PDB file of C-alpha atoms in Angstrom:
ATOM      1  CA  UNK A   1     -62.625  74.848  35.422  1.00 48.00           C
ATOM      2  CA  UNK A   2     -62.997  74.174  39.133  1.00 52.00           C
ATOM      3  CA  UNK A   3     -62.092  70.512  38.740  1.00 56.00           C
ATOM      4  CA  UNK A   4     -58.562  71.564  37.743  1.00 54.00           C
ATOM      5  CA  UNK A   5     -57.995  74.015  40.573  1.00 54.00           C
ATOM      6  CA  UNK A   6     -57.447  71.381  43.280  1.00 55.00           C
ATOM      7  CA  UNK A   7     -55.068  69.451  41.069  1.00 54.00           C
ATOM      8  CA  UNK A   8     -53.154  72.586  40.157  1.00 50.00           C
ATOM      9  CA  UNK A   9     -52.781  73.559  43.787  1.00 51.00           C
ATOM     10  CA  UNK A  10     -51.029  70.251  44.446  1.00 55.00           C
ATOM     11  CA  UNK A  11     -48.188  71.566  42.274  1.00 54.00           C
ATOM     12  CA  UNK A  12     -46.524  74.501  44.052  1.00 59.00           C
ATOM     13  CA  UNK A  13     -45.348  76.260  40.888  1.00 62.00           C
ATOM     14  CA  UNK A  14     -48.791  76.245  39.296  1.00 62.00           C
ATOM     15  CA  UNK A  15     -51.340  78.229  41.272  1.00 60.00           C
ATOM     16  CA  UNK A  16     -54.160  77.941  38.746  1.00 66.00           C
ATOM     17  CA  UNK A  17     -54.621  76.171  35.446  1.00 66.00           C
ATOM     18  CA  UNK A  18     -57.795  75.981  33.408  1.00 70.00           C
ATOM     19  CA  UNK A  19     -58.775  74.819  29.962  1.00 73.00           C
ATOM     20  CA  UNK A  20     -60.420  77.654  28.036  1.00 74.00           C
ATOM     21  CA  UNK A  21     -63.749  76.123  26.872  1.00 79.00           C
ATOM     22  CA  UNK A  22     -64.200  75.594  23.161  1.00 84.00           C
ATOM     23  CA  UNK A  23     -60.562  76.312  22.281  1.00 80.00           C
ATOM     24  CA  UNK A  24     -57.118  74.733  22.440  1.00 78.00           C
ATOM     25  CA  UNK A  25     -56.069  77.431  24.918  1.00 77.00           C
ATOM     26  CA  UNK A  26     -54.993  76.833  28.500  1.00 74.00           C
ATOM     27  CA  UNK A  27     -54.763  79.706  30.955  1.00 76.00           C
ATOM     28  CA  UNK A  28     -52.296  79.230  33.815  1.00 76.00           C
ATOM     29  CA  UNK A  29     -50.821  81.339  36.581  1.00 79.00           C
ATOM     30  CA  UNK A  30     -47.313  80.386  37.648  1.00 78.00           C
ATOM     31  CA  UNK A  31     -45.661  81.971  40.675  1.00 77.00           C
ATOM     32  CA  UNK A  32     -41.914  81.568  41.006  1.00 75.00           C
ATOM     33  CA  UNK A  33     -38.919  83.545  42.185  1.00 74.00           C
ATOM     34  CA  UNK A  34     -36.661  81.664  39.777  1.00 78.00           C
ATOM     35  CA  UNK A  35     -37.416  81.961  36.031  1.00 80.00           C
ATOM     36  CA  UNK A  36     -35.448  78.743  35.508  1.00 85.00           C
ATOM     37  CA  UNK A  37     -38.459  76.917  37.022  1.00 79.00           C
ATOM     38  CA  UNK A  38     -40.778  77.998  34.196  1.00 82.00           C
ATOM     39  CA  UNK A  39     -40.032  75.047  31.848  1.00 85.00           C
ATOM     40  CA  UNK A  40     -40.870  72.611  34.653  1.00 83.00           C
ATOM     41  CA  UNK A  41     -44.057  74.546  35.393  1.00 80.00           C
ATOM     42  CA  UNK A  42     -45.112  74.259  31.748  1.00 81.00           C
ATOM     43  CA  UNK A  43     -44.556  70.503  31.962  1.00 83.00           C
ATOM     44  CA  UNK A  44     -46.712  70.405  35.115  1.00 79.00           C
ATOM     45  CA  UNK A  45     -49.480  72.314  33.342  1.00 77.00           C
ATOM     46  CA  UNK A  46     -49.433  69.898  30.412  1.00 79.00           C
ATOM     47  CA  UNK A  47     -49.931  67.020  32.864  1.00 79.00           C
ATOM     48  CA  UNK A  48     -52.822  68.782  34.624  1.00 71.00           C
ATOM     49  CA  UNK A  49     -54.970  69.591  31.599  1.00 70.00           C
ATOM     50  CA  UNK A  50     -56.055  66.588  29.529  1.00 66.00           C
TER      51      UNK A  50
END
């Protein structure tokens, strides 16, 4: 998980993203004042987690 934290922090919308081990689940925390930014944040998360 820690290998993704530094990469996630490079993207201001995504404060933390981690692959949940042994599953197809990704856990992410997105902080935004504008809900319209959420689709772009999801795209960022998909780029961060292989």
